[in-house]
Structures are given as C-alpha cells and as structure tokens.
Coordinates of C-alpha atoms in Angstrom, one line a residue:
X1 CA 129.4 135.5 63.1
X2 CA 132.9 136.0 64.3
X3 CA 134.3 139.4 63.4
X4 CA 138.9 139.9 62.8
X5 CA 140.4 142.4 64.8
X6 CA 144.1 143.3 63.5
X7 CA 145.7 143.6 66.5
X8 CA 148.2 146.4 64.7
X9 CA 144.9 148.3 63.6
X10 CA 144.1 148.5 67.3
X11 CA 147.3 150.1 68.4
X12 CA 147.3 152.6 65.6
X13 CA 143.5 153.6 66.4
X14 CA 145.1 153.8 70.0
X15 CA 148.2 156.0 68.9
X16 CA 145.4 158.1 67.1
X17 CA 143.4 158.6 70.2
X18 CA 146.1 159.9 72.1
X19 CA 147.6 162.7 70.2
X20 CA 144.4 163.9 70.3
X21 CA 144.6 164.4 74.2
X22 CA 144.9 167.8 75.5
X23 CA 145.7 168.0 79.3
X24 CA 145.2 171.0 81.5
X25 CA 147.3 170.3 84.6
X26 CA 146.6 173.1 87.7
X27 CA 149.5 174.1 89.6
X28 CA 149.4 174.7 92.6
X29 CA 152.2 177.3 94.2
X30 CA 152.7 180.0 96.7
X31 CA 153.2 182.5 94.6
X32 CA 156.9 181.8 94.7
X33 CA 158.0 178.7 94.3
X34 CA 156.2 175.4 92.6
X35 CA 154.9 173.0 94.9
X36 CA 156.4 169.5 93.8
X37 CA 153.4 167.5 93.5
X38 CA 152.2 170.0 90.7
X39 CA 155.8 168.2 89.2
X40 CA 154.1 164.3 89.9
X41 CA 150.8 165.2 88.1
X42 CA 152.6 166.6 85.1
X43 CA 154.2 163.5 84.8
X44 CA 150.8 161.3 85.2
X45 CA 149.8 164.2 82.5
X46 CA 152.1 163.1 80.0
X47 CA 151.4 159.4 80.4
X48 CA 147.9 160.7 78.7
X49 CA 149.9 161.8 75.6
X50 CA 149.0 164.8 73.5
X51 CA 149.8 167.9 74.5
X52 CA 150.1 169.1 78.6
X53 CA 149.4 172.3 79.3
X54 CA 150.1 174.2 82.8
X55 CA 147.1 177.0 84.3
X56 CA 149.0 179.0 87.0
X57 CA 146.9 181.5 88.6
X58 CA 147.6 183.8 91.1
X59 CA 148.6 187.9 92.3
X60 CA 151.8 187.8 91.3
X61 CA 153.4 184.3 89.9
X62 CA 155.3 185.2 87.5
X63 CA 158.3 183.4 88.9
X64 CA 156.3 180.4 89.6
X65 CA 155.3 180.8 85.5
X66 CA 158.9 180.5 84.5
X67 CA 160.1 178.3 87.3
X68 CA 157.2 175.9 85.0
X69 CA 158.3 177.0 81.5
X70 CA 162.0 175.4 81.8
X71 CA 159.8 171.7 83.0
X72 CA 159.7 168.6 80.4
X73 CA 156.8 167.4 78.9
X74 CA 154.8 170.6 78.9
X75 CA 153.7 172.7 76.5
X76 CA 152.1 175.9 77.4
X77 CA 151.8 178.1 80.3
X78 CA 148.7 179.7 81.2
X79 CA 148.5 182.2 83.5
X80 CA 146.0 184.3 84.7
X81 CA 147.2 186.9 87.9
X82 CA 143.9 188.6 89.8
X83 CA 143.7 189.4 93.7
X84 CA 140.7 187.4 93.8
X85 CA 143.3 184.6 93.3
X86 CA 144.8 185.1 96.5
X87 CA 144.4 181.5 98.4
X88 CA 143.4 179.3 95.6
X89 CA 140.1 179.7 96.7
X90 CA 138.1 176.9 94.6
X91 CA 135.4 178.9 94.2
X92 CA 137.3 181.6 92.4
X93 CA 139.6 179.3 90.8
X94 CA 136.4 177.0 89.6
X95 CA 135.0 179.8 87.2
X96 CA 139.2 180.6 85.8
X97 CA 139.3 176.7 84.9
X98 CA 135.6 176.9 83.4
X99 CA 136.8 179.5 80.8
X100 CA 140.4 178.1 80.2
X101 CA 138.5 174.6 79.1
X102 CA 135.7 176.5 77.2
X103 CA 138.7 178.1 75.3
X104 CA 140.8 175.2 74.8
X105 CA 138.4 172.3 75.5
X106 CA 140.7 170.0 77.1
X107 CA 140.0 166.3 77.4
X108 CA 141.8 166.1 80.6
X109 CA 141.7 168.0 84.1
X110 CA 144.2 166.8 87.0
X111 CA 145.7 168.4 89.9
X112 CA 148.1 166.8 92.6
X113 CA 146.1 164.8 95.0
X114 CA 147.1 167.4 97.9
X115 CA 144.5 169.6 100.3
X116 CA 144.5 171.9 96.9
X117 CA 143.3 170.0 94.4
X118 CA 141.2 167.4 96.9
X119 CA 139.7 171.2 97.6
X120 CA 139.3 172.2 93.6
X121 CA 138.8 170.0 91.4
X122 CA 135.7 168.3 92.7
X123 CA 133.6 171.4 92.5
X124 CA 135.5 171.7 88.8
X125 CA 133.7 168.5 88.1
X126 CA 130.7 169.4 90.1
X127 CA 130.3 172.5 87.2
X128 CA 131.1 170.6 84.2
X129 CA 129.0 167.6 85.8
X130 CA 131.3 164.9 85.2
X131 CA 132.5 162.5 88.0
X132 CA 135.8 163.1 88.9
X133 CA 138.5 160.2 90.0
X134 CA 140.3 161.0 93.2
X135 CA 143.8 159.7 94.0
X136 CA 145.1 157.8 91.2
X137 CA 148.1 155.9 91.0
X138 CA 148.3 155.0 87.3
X139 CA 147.3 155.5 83.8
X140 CA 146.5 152.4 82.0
X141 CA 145.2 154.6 78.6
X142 CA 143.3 158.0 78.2
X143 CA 140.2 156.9 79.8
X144 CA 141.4 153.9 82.2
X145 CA 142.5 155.1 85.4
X146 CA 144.0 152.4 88.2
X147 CA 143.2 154.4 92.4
X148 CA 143.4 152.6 95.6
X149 CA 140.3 151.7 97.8
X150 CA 139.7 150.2 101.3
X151 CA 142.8 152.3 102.2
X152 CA 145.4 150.7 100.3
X153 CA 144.3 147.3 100.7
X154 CA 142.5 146.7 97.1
X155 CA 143.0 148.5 93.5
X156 CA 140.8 149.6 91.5
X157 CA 140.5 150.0 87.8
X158 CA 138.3 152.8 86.6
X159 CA 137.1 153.3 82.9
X160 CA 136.0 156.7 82.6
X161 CA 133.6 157.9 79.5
X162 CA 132.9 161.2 80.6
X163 CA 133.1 163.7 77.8
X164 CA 136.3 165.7 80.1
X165 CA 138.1 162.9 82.8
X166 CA 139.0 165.0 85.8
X167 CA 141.1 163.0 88.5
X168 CA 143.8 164.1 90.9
X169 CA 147.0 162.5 91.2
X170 CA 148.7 160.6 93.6
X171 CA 152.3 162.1 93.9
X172 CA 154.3 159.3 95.5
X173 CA 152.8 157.0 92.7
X174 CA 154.6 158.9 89.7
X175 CA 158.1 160.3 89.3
X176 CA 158.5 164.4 89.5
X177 CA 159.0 165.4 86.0
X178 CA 162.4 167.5 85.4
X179 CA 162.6 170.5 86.0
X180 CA 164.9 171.4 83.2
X181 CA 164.9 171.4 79.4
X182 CA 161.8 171.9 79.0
X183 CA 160.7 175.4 76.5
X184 CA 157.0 176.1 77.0
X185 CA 155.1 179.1 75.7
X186 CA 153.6 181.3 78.2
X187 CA 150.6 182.8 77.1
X188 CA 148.5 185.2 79.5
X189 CA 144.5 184.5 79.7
X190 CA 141.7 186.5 80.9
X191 CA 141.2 186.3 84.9
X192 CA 137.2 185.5 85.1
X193 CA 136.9 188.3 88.0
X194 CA 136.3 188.3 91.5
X195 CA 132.9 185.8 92.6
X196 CA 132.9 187.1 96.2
X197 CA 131.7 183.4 97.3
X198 CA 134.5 183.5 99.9
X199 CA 137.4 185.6 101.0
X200 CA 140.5 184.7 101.8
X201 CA 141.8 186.3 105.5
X202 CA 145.2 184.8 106.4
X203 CA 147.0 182.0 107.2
X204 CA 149.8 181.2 110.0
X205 CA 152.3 178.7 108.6
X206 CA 154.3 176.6 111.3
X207 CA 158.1 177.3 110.2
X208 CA 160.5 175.0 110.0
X209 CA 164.1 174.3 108.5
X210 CA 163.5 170.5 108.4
X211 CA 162.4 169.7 104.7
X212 CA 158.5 168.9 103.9
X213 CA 156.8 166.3 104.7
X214 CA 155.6 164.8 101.7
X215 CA 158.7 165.5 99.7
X216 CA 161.5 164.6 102.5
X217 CA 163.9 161.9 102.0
X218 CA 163.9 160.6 105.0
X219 CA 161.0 161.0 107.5
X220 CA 160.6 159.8 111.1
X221 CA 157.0 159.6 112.6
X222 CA 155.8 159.5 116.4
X223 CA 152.8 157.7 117.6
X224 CA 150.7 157.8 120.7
X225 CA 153.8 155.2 122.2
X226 CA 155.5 158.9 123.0
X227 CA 152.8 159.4 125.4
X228 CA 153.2 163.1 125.1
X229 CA 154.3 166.0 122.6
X230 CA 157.2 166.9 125.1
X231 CA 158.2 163.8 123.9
X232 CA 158.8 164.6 120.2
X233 CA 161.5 166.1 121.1
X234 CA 163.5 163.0 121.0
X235 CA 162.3 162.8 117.7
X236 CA 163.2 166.4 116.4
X237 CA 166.7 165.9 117.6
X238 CA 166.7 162.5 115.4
X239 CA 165.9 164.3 112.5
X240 CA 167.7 167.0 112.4
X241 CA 170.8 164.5 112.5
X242 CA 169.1 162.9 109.3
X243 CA 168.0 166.2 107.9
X244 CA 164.3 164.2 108.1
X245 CA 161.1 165.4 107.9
X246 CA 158.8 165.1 111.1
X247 CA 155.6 163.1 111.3
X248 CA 153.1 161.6 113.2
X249 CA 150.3 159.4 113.3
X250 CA 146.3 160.2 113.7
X251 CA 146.4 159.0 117.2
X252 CA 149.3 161.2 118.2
X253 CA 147.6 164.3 116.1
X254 CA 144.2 163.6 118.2
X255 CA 145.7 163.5 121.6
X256 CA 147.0 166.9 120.8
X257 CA 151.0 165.6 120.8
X258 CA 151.4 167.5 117.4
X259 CA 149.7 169.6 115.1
X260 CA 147.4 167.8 111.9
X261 CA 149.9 168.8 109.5
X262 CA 152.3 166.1 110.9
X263 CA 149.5 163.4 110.0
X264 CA 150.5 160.8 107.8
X265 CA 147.8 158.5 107.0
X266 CA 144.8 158.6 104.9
X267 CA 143.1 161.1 106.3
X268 CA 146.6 162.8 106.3
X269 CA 149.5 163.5 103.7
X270 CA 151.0 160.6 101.9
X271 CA 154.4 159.9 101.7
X272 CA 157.1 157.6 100.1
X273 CA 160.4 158.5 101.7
X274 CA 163.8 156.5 100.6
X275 CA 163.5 155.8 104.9
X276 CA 160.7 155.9 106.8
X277 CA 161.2 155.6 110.8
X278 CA 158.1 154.7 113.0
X279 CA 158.3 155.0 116.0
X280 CA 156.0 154.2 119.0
X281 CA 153.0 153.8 116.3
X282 CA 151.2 150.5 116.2
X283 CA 150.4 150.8 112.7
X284 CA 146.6 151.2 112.3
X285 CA 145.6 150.5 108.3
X286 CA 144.5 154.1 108.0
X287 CA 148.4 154.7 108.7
X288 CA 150.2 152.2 106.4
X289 CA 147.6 153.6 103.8
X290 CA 149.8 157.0 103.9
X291 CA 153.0 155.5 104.2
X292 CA 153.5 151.7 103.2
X293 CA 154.6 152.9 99.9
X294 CA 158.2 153.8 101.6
X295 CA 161.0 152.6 100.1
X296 CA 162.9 151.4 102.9
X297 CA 161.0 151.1 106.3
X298 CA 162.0 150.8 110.4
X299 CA 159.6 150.4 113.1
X300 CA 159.8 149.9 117.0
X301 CA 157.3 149.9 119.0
X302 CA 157.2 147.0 122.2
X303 CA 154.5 144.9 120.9
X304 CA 155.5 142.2 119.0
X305 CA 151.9 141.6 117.1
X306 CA 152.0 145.8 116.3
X307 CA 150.8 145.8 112.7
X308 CA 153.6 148.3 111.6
X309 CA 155.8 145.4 111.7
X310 CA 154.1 143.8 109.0
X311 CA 155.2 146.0 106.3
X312 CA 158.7 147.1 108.1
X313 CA 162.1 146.3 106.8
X314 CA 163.8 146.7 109.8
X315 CA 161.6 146.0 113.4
X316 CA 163.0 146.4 116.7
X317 CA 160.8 145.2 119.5
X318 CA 161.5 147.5 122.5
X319 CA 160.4 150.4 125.0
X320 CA 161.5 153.3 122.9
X321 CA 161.9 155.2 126.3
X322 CA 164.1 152.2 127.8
X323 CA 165.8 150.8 124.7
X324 CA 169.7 150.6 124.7
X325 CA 172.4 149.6 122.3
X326 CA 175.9 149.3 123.8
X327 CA 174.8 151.1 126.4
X328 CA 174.2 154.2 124.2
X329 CA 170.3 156.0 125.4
X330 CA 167.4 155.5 122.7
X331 CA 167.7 158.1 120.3
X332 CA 171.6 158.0 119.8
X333 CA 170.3 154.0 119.4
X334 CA 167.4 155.2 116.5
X335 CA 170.0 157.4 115.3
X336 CA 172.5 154.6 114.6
X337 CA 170.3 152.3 113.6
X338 CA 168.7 154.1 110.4
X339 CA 172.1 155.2 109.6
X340 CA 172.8 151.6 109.1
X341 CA 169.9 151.6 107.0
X342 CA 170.9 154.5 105.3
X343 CA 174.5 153.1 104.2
X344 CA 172.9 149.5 103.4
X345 CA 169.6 150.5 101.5
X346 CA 170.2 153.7 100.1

C-alpha cells in the first residue's frame, strides 16, 4: 500500500509548526553591558521561528534590558533583578528559568555556548529532565539540531523529541544579530527568591585594553614554541600594533606561560577571527577544534610536519626567536607579514 505525500502539504504543516515556536533565549551580561554571544544565540533563536524572547536577570540590569530591547528578531524582555542574582549562579538562575517556562511554556531553551550557559543550562535540563544539546552549529528545523563531535572532526545531526529542546549555541557558527531596530516589550517577572545553594564571593578580572578574545578581529596565539611567558611579550607588542586579542594554546596555559583564559581550544574559548596568527603552536586537534573556523589563518612554527600547517593559509617554516625578513627581528617580521594578510584577505 503506497501512501501520496503532497510535497506543498508538507511545507505548510512545517510553516505551521514553526509559528508555533516560542524561544526563551538567557542573556548573559555584567550587569552593564550585553555579552555578544547572548547576540549569536538570538540569532540561532530566530532560525527556530515563532516568537524569541530574552530573560535578563540580575541586581541592577536595567541598561543591559534596553541595550536588548533596541535588538532584531526579539520580542520580549524579561527581567527579573534580585541580589541572589549576583553571579549567574546556576542554581539560583535554574529555579528563575523554571517559573519563566512554567509561565510561558516555551518550546525552546538556549544560551550562548560560553562558561555561562555550559554552567546553566545543563542543570535547566537536569530539572525539567530533558536532554540538552551542547554546542550547536546549526538549525536544520525546530527539532533537528546539526553540533560537532570528535573535536571538530565529524558532524553530527541530532533530532530532538523532548517535549522543551534545550541546547546552547555555538557563537562563531551564527551571525550576531543587530543591535538596532529592533522594539521589544519589557515586561518585569517575579524573582523566584534566594536558594542559598551557593554564594557568590568575588571575582578578580585580568584587565586589559586589547579587545576579547572570542569577539576580536584579529587574534594572535602563543604556544609552548615561546618556551616561556616572558616570552609573550613579543606577542603583546604584536598585537597591540593589530589592535588583536591575545591567546594561547593548552600547552602554553599548562606550563604556566599564561593564564586559562587565553586558552583557545576545546577545552577553551572558541574563536573565528577575520585573522588568526599562531605562533610557536604545533597545532594539537584539541586546538584547531577552537580555532580552525578562522577566516583567514597564519602559522609559524619550525617544523615542517606541525599540524597547524594543515589548516593555515599562510605557513612560515622558521625559529620564531631567529626568523628574519630583510633583515628586520621576528616580531617587526610577524608584524609585516599579517599586515600583508590584512590588506590581501580582508
């Protein structure tokens, strides 16, 4: 018994089934200023269709609220300002999320695939027991998720029937929505109330005036090749000539060269730079996993068979410490170099 599908029944069932979607997208913020992934996952929100709505909790985000308001492709602001909110502590922020849904009952749940929502939304799951997705890179239809596995090297498709999908989202993988036109309502909600699970103390920031790391245009990374964190130094001056962001890969961050928030990787921060410099790193797959997505990429390093060559653009096979170019010393030579790259790729 064969059975006729119209194939223009099937996309209007389909269109159905989206503007029935409701997203809740969590934002994550300082209580100041947005951070821009929240801006990626708003646009993997809208890819869901229906209507994308924003929770921002906090002690006082009320600029962070209309910094939000004035973004495309969302539709409400909810906010919900408690001290026990100082942190984004997941386990206050869990039972804030729990109500929000309970309210609105969302069909969706995402965060930015940052230390925040890697930190949240798992335990948000956890409470609605649903398995959550981690990491994805694109949104095939409501309930068809594509993520990475084997670090990069393999993609896989995820059909997800749980009654709410909860996933994080990659933020080099989608574009940053705009952050103007946009008119959303802003609607206060109850705060659920301190839990007292946890408490948050402090935290010491490093400080910088180089741009972030996973939002930089340009970033240049050390590896253990710089045989020390003294020798960063050569890479600091490079990118403050490029206005770059500083990295580093895990073996430099475990020799104690740099801090962990320099690691890019898998286990680190991911990033997608217009120009991404390696330098003295080999290129171990748990690194090309956080960076391979680059638009334009330069390595040098003095082994030929390094792995980082394999996915460069531009390689240069050379002591980075002895390295010339008309006679000029090795960073004035880097620094040359990806301004070449700069003019002819970007």
């Amino acid at each position: 018994m064969y059975k006729i599908v119209n194939k223009q029944n099937v996309r209007q069932v389909a269109s159905l089934l989206q503007r029935f979607q409701s997203t809740l997208v969590v934002a994550e913020h300082n209580n100041e200023k947005l951070t821009p992934i929240t801006l990626n996952a708003i646009t993997a929100a809208s890819k869901l269709g229906g209507e994308v709505s924003c929770l921002v909790a906090g002690t006082s985000c009320t600029k962070v609220a209309e910094e939000l308001s004035k973004v495309q492709g969302v539709k409400k602001i909810l906010v919900a300002q408690h001290d026990a909110y100082k942190g984004l502590l997941p386990e206050e922020l869990t039972p804030l999320i729990l109500a929000t849904h309970n309210q609105f009952s969302f069909t969706h749940i995402c965060a930015g695939a940052s230390a925040f929502g890697k930190n949240l939304l798992p335990r948000v799951a956890a409470k609605l027991d649903v398995a959550p997705i981690s990491d994805i890179i694109e949104i095939k239809s409501p309930d068809t998720f594509v993520r990475t596995i084997y670090a990069g090297n393999a993609l896989s498709t995820v059909k997800c029937n749980e009654k709410v999908k909860v996933f994080t989202v990659r933020g080099t993988s989608f574009e940053a929505a705009s952050v103007s036109g946009g008119s959303a309502a802003t609607e206060q909600v109850s705060p659920a109330g301190g839990v007292g699970l946890s408490e948050w103390l402090e935290q010491n920031l490093s400080k910088s005036d180089r741009p972030e790391l996973t939002s930089a245009k340009v970033v240049v990374s050390g590896g253990r090749g710089l045989k020390s964190g003294e020798n960063f130094k050569l890479l600091y001056d490079l990118a403050d000539k490029l206005n770059a962001a500083v990295g580093a890969s895990r073996a430099a961050v475990d020799a104690g060269f740099v801090p962990n928030d320099m690691q890019v990787g898998q286990t680190g921060k991911i990033v997608a730079p217009e120009l991404y410099i390696a330098i003295g790193i080999s290129g171990a797959i748990q690194h090309l996993a956080g960076m391979k997505d680059s638009k334009t990429i330069v390595a040098i390093n003095k082994d030929p068979e390094a792995p980082i060559f394999q996915v460069a653009d531009y390689g240069l096979v050379a002591d980075l410490f002895k390295v010339r170019l008309l006679h000029i010393p090795s960073p004035e030579a880097i620094y040359i170099i990806s301004t070449l790259v700069l003019k002819l790729r970007l």
